[in-house]
Amino acid sequence: EEQPKKKGIIKEFKEFISRGNVVDLAVGVIIGGAFTAIVTALTGQILQPVINWLISLGGGGSLDDARTILGEEVFILDTTTGLPVINPVTGLRSTDWSKTNYIDWGAFISAIINFILIAIILFAFVKLVNKFREKEEMVKAKVAKKDKEEK
């Protein structure tokens, strides 16, 4: 009995990578990464400032201030006096967020906004692609019907 030749790993990899769906997937991942950067910029640079502005109208600060401190708040200390540094804008002691244990609600809300935006845009994109596919199928059906009538 003759055994079939084993394919070399490189040849097998070339066959795998040259399949259309693998290339489509790779393109989708790359575009998805770039798209995420756009949505993150939209959220962080446009929507979050608007939300912060709306929150500040009610005197609540901003999403950056939406935190719940768990345990003891740690303050930034002046290296020469050892006393807490006072924020010149608020007149309050400056918190050392790297040493304070807290829940960052603002970051969580921003992530939710990002998710909703991405979901809405992907929904619209898929809807558009499906519409083009339906039109393509209708055209193919018309061509097939016309070809069938001509025969």
Coordinates of N, CA and C in Angstrom, one line a residue:
E1 N 0.8 -1.2 0.0 CA 0.0 0.0 0.0 C 0.9 1.2 0.0
E2 N 0.5 2.2 -0.8 CA 1.2 3.4 -0.9 C 0.5 4.5 -0.1
Q3 N 1.3 5.1 0.8 CA 0.7 6.1 1.7 C 0.7 7.4 1.0
P4 N -0.3 8.2 1.2 CA -0.3 9.6 0.5 C 0.8 10.4 1.1
K5 N 1.4 11.2 0.3 CA 2.5 12.1 0.7 C 2.0 13.1 1.7
K6 N 2.8 13.3 2.8 CA 2.4 14.3 3.8 C 2.8 15.6 3.3
K7 N 1.8 16.5 3.5 CA 2.1 17.9 3.0 C 3.1 18.6 4.0
G8 N 3.9 19.4 3.5 CA 4.8 20.1 4.3 C 4.0 21.2 5.1
I9 N 4.5 21.5 6.3 CA 3.8 22.5 7.1 C 3.7 23.9 6.4
I10 N 4.7 24.2 5.6 CA 4.7 25.5 5.0 C 3.6 25.5 3.9
K11 N 3.6 24.4 3.1 CA 2.6 24.3 2.0 C 1.1 24.3 2.6
E12 N 1.0 23.6 3.7 CA -0.3 23.5 4.4 C -0.7 24.9 4.9
F13 N 0.2 25.6 5.4 CA 0.0 27.0 5.9 C -0.4 27.9 4.8
K14 N 0.3 27.8 3.6 CA 0.0 28.6 2.5 C -1.5 28.4 2.0
E15 N -1.9 27.1 2.0 CA -3.2 26.8 1.6 C -4.3 27.4 2.5
F16 N -3.9 27.3 3.8 CA -4.8 27.8 4.9 C -5.0 29.3 4.7
I17 N -3.9 30.0 4.6 CA -3.9 31.4 4.6 C -4.5 32.0 3.3
S18 N -4.4 31.2 2.2 CA -4.9 31.8 1.0 C -6.4 31.6 0.8
R19 N -7.0 30.9 1.7 CA -8.5 30.7 1.7 C -9.1 32.1 1.8
G20 N -10.2 32.4 1.1 CA -10.8 33.7 1.1 C -11.3 34.1 2.5
N21 N -12.0 33.2 3.2 CA -12.5 33.5 4.5 C -11.5 33.9 5.5
V22 N -10.3 33.3 5.5 CA -9.2 33.7 6.4 C -8.7 35.1 6.1
V23 N -8.6 35.4 4.9 CA -8.1 36.8 4.5 C -9.2 37.8 4.9
D24 N -10.5 37.4 4.6 CA -11.6 38.3 5.0 C -11.6 38.6 6.5
L25 N -11.4 37.5 7.3 CA -11.3 37.6 8.7 C -10.2 38.6 9.2
A26 N -9.0 38.4 8.6 CA -7.9 39.3 8.9 C -8.2 40.7 8.6
V27 N -8.7 41.0 7.5 CA -9.1 42.3 7.1 C -10.1 42.9 8.1
G28 N -11.1 42.1 8.4 CA -12.1 42.5 9.4 C -11.5 42.8 10.8
V29 N -10.6 42.1 11.2 CA -10.0 42.3 12.5 C -9.2 43.7 12.4
I30 N -8.4 43.9 11.4 CA -7.7 45.1 11.2 C -8.6 46.3 11.1
I31 N -9.6 46.2 10.3 CA -10.6 47.3 10.2 C -11.3 47.6 11.5
G32 N -11.6 46.5 12.2 CA -12.3 46.6 13.5 C -11.4 47.3 14.5
G33 N -10.1 47.0 14.5 CA -9.2 47.7 15.4 C -9.2 49.2 15.1
A34 N -9.1 49.6 13.9 CA -9.1 51.0 13.5 C -10.4 51.6 13.8
F35 N -11.5 50.9 13.6 CA -12.8 51.4 13.9 C -13.0 51.7 15.4
T36 N -12.5 50.8 16.2 CA -12.6 51.0 17.6 C -11.8 52.2 18.1
A37 N -10.7 52.5 17.4 CA -10.0 53.8 17.7 C -10.8 55.0 17.4
I38 N -11.5 54.9 16.3 CA -12.4 56.1 15.9 C -13.5 56.2 16.9
V39 N -14.2 55.2 17.3 CA -15.3 55.2 18.3 C -14.8 55.7 19.6
T40 N -13.6 55.2 20.0 CA -13.0 55.7 21.3 C -12.8 57.2 21.3
A41 N -12.2 57.7 20.2 CA -12.0 59.1 20.0 C -13.3 59.9 20.1
L42 N -14.3 59.4 19.4 CA -15.6 60.0 19.4 C -16.2 60.1 20.8
T43 N -16.1 59.0 21.5 CA -16.6 59.0 22.9 C -15.8 59.9 23.8
G44 N -14.4 59.8 23.8 CA -13.6 60.5 24.7 C -13.4 62.0 24.4
Q45 N -13.4 62.3 23.1 CA -13.2 63.7 22.7 C -14.4 64.5 22.4
I46 N -15.5 63.9 22.1 CA -16.7 64.6 21.7 C -17.9 64.3 22.7
L47 N -18.2 63.1 22.9 CA -19.4 62.8 23.7 C -19.1 63.0 25.2
Q48 N -18.0 62.5 25.7 CA -17.7 62.7 27.1 C -17.7 64.1 27.6
P49 N -17.0 65.0 26.8 CA -17.1 66.4 27.2 C -18.5 67.0 27.2
V50 N -19.3 66.6 26.3 CA -20.7 67.0 26.3 C -21.4 66.5 27.5
I51 N -21.2 65.2 27.8 CA -21.8 64.6 29.0 C -21.3 65.4 30.3
N52 N -20.0 65.6 30.3 CA -19.4 66.3 31.5 C -20.0 67.7 31.6
W53 N -20.3 68.4 30.5 CA -20.9 69.7 30.5 C -22.3 69.6 31.0
L54 N -23.1 68.6 30.6 CA -24.4 68.4 31.1 C -24.4 68.2 32.6
I55 N -23.5 67.3 33.0 CA -23.5 67.0 34.4 C -23.1 68.2 35.3
S56 N -22.1 69.0 34.7 CA -21.7 70.2 35.5 C -22.8 71.3 35.6
L57 N -23.8 71.3 34.6 CA -24.9 72.2 34.7 C -25.7 71.9 36.0
G58 N -25.7 70.7 36.4 CA -26.4 70.3 37.7 C -25.5 70.4 38.9
G59 N -24.3 70.9 38.7 CA -23.3 71.1 39.8 C -22.7 69.8 40.2
G60 N -22.7 68.7 39.4 CA -22.2 67.4 39.8 C -20.8 67.2 39.4
G61 N -20.1 68.1 38.7 CA -18.7 67.8 38.3 C -18.7 67.2 36.9
S62 N -18.0 66.1 36.8 CA -17.9 65.4 35.4 C -17.8 63.9 35.6
L63 N -17.8 63.2 34.5 CA -17.6 61.7 34.6 C -16.2 61.4 35.2
D64 N -15.2 62.3 35.1 CA -14.0 62.0 35.7 C -14.1 62.0 37.2
D65 N -15.1 62.7 37.7 CA -15.2 62.8 39.2 C -16.2 61.8 39.7
A66 N -16.7 60.9 38.8 CA -17.7 59.9 39.3 C -16.9 58.7 39.8
R67 N -16.5 58.8 41.1 CA -15.8 57.7 41.7 C -16.4 57.5 43.1
T68 N -16.2 56.3 43.6 CA -16.6 55.9 44.9 C -15.3 55.4 45.6
I69 N -14.9 56.1 46.6 CA -13.7 55.7 47.3 C -14.0 54.6 48.3
L70 N -13.2 53.5 48.2 CA -13.3 52.4 49.1 C -12.2 52.4 50.1
G71 N -12.6 52.6 51.4 CA -11.5 52.7 52.4 C -11.0 54.1 52.6
E72 N -9.7 54.2 52.9 CA -9.1 55.5 53.2 C -8.6 56.2 51.9
E73 N -8.9 57.5 51.8 CA -8.4 58.3 50.7 C -7.0 58.7 51.0
V74 N -6.1 58.5 50.0 CA -4.7 58.8 50.2 C -4.4 60.1 49.5
F75 N -3.8 61.1 50.2 CA -3.6 62.4 49.5 C -2.1 62.5 49.1
I76 N -1.9 63.4 48.1 CA -0.6 63.7 47.6 C 0.1 64.6 48.6
L77 N 1.3 64.3 49.1 CA 1.9 65.1 50.1 C 3.0 65.9 49.5
D78 N 3.2 67.2 50.0 CA 4.2 68.1 49.6 C 5.5 67.5 50.1
T79 N 6.5 67.3 49.3 CA 7.8 66.7 49.7 C 8.6 67.5 50.7
T80 N 8.4 68.8 50.7 CA 9.1 69.7 51.7 C 8.5 69.8 53.0
T81 N 7.1 69.9 53.0 CA 6.4 70.1 54.3 C 5.8 68.8 54.8
G82 N 5.5 67.9 53.9 CA 4.9 66.6 54.4 C 3.4 66.8 54.5
L83 N 2.8 68.0 54.2 CA 1.4 68.3 54.3 C 0.7 68.0 52.9
P84 N -0.6 67.7 53.0 CA -1.3 67.4 51.7 C -1.3 68.6 50.7
V85 N -1.1 68.3 49.5 CA -1.1 69.4 48.4 C -2.5 69.8 48.2
I86 N -2.7 71.2 48.2 CA -4.0 71.7 48.0 C -4.2 72.1 46.5
N87 N -5.3 71.6 45.9 CA -5.7 71.9 44.6 C -6.1 73.4 44.5
P88 N -5.3 74.2 43.6 CA -5.6 75.6 43.6 C -7.0 76.0 43.0
V89 N -7.6 75.1 42.2 CA -8.9 75.3 41.6 C -10.0 75.1 42.6
T90 N -10.0 73.9 43.3 CA -11.0 73.5 44.2 C -10.8 73.9 45.6
G91 N -9.5 74.1 46.0 CA -9.2 74.4 47.4 C -9.2 73.2 48.3
L92 N -9.3 72.0 47.6 CA -9.4 70.7 48.4 C -8.0 70.0 48.3
R93 N -7.8 69.1 49.2 CA -6.6 68.3 49.1 C -6.6 67.4 47.9
S94 N -5.4 67.2 47.3 CA -5.3 66.5 46.0 C -5.2 65.0 46.4
T95 N -6.0 64.2 45.8 CA -6.0 62.7 46.1 C -5.0 62.1 45.2
D96 N -4.2 61.1 45.8 CA -3.3 60.3 45.0 C -4.0 59.1 44.6
W97 N -4.6 59.1 43.3 CA -5.4 58.1 42.8 C -4.7 56.8 42.6
S98 N -3.3 56.8 42.5 CA -2.6 55.6 42.3 C -2.5 54.8 43.6
K99 N -2.7 55.5 44.7 CA -2.6 54.8 46.0 C -4.0 54.7 46.7
T100 N -5.0 55.2 46.1 CA -6.3 55.2 46.7 C -7.1 54.1 46.1
N101 N -7.9 53.3 46.8 CA -8.7 52.2 46.3 C -10.1 52.8 46.0
Y102 N -10.5 52.7 44.7 CA -11.8 53.4 44.4 C -12.4 52.6 43.2
I103 N -13.7 52.9 43.0 CA -14.5 52.4 41.9 C -14.6 53.6 40.9
D104 N -14.2 53.4 39.7 CA -14.2 54.5 38.7 C -15.5 54.4 37.8
W105 N -16.6 55.0 38.3 CA -17.9 54.9 37.6 C -17.8 55.6 36.2
G106 N -17.0 56.7 36.2 CA -16.9 57.4 34.9 C -16.3 56.6 33.8
A107 N -15.3 55.8 34.1 CA -14.7 54.9 33.1 C -15.6 53.9 32.7
F108 N -16.4 53.4 33.6 CA -17.4 52.3 33.3 C -18.5 52.9 32.4
I109 N -19.0 54.1 32.7 CA -20.0 54.7 31.9 C -19.5 55.0 30.5
S110 N -18.2 55.4 30.4 CA -17.6 55.7 29.1 C -17.5 54.4 28.3
A111 N -17.2 53.3 28.9 CA -17.1 52.0 28.2 C -18.5 51.6 27.7
I112 N -19.5 51.8 28.5 CA -20.9 51.5 28.1 C -21.2 52.3 26.8
I113 N -20.9 53.6 26.9 CA -21.2 54.5 25.7 C -20.4 54.0 24.5
N114 N -19.1 53.6 24.6 CA -18.4 53.0 23.5 C -19.1 51.8 23.0
F115 N -19.5 50.9 23.8 CA -20.1 49.7 23.4 C -21.4 50.0 22.6
I116 N -22.2 50.9 23.1 CA -23.5 51.2 22.5 C -23.2 51.8 21.1
L117 N -22.2 52.7 21.0 CA -21.9 53.3 19.7 C -21.4 52.3 18.7
I118 N -20.5 51.4 19.2 CA -20.0 50.4 18.3 C -21.2 49.4 17.8
A119 N -22.0 49.1 18.7 CA -23.2 48.2 18.4 C -24.1 48.9 17.4
I120 N -24.4 50.1 17.6 CA -25.3 50.9 16.7 C -24.6 51.0 15.3
I121 N -23.4 51.3 15.2 CA -22.7 51.5 13.9 C -22.5 50.1 13.2
L122 N -22.2 49.1 14.0 CA -22.1 47.7 13.4 C -23.5 47.3 12.9
F123 N -24.5 47.5 13.6 CA -25.9 47.2 13.2 C -26.2 47.9 11.9
A124 N -25.9 49.2 11.8 CA -26.2 49.9 10.5 C -25.3 49.4 9.4
F125 N -24.1 49.0 9.7 CA -23.2 48.5 8.6 C -23.7 47.1 8.1
V126 N -24.1 46.2 9.0 CA -24.6 44.9 8.6 C -25.9 45.1 7.9
K127 N -26.7 46.0 8.3 CA -28.0 46.3 7.6 C -27.7 46.7 6.1
L128 N -26.7 47.6 6.0 CA -26.3 48.1 4.7 C -25.8 47.0 3.8
V129 N -24.9 46.1 4.4 CA -24.3 45.0 3.6 C -25.4 44.0 3.2
N130 N -26.4 43.8 4.1 CA -27.5 42.9 3.8 C -28.3 43.4 2.7
K131 N -28.5 44.7 2.7 CA -29.3 45.4 1.6 C -28.7 45.2 0.3
F132 N -27.3 45.4 0.2 CA -26.6 45.2 -1.0 C -26.6 43.8 -1.5
R133 N -26.5 42.8 -0.5 CA -26.6 41.4 -0.9 C -28.0 41.0 -1.5
E134 N -29.1 41.6 -0.9 CA -30.4 41.4 -1.4 C -30.6 41.9 -2.8
K135 N -30.0 43.1 -3.1 CA -30.1 43.6 -4.4 C -29.3 42.8 -5.4
E136 N -28.1 42.3 -4.9 CA -27.3 41.4 -5.8 C -28.0 40.1 -6.1
E137 N -28.7 39.6 -5.1 CA -29.5 38.3 -5.3 C -30.6 38.6 -6.3
M138 N -31.3 39.8 -6.2 CA -32.4 40.1 -7.1 C -31.9 40.2 -8.5
V139 N -30.7 40.9 -8.7 CA -30.1 41.0 -10.0 C -29.8 39.7 -10.6
K140 N -29.2 38.8 -9.8 CA -28.8 37.4 -10.2 C -30.0 36.7 -10.6
A141 N -31.1 36.8 -9.8 CA -32.4 36.1 -10.1 C -32.9 36.6 -11.5
K142 N -32.9 37.9 -11.7 CA -33.4 38.5 -12.9 C -32.6 38.0 -14.1
V143 N -31.3 37.9 -14.0 CA -30.4 37.5 -15.1 C -30.7 36.0 -15.3
A144 N -30.8 35.2 -14.3 CA -31.1 33.8 -14.5 C -32.4 33.6 -15.1
K145 N -33.4 34.4 -14.7 CA -34.8 34.2 -15.3 C -34.7 34.6 -16.8
K146 N -34.0 35.7 -17.1 CA -33.9 36.1 -18.5 C -33.2 35.1 -19.3
D147 N -32.1 34.5 -18.8 CA -31.3 33.5 -19.5 C -32.2 32.2 -19.8
K148 N -33.0 31.9 -18.8 CA -33.9 30.7 -18.9 C -35.0 31.0 -20.0
E149 N -35.5 32.2 -20.0 CA -36.5 32.6 -21.0 C -36.0 32.5 -22.4
E150 N -34.7 32.9 -22.6 CA -34.1 33.0 -23.9 C -33.8 31.6 -24.5
K151 N -33.7 30.6 -23.6 CA -33.4 29.2 -24.1 C -34.6 28.5 -24.5

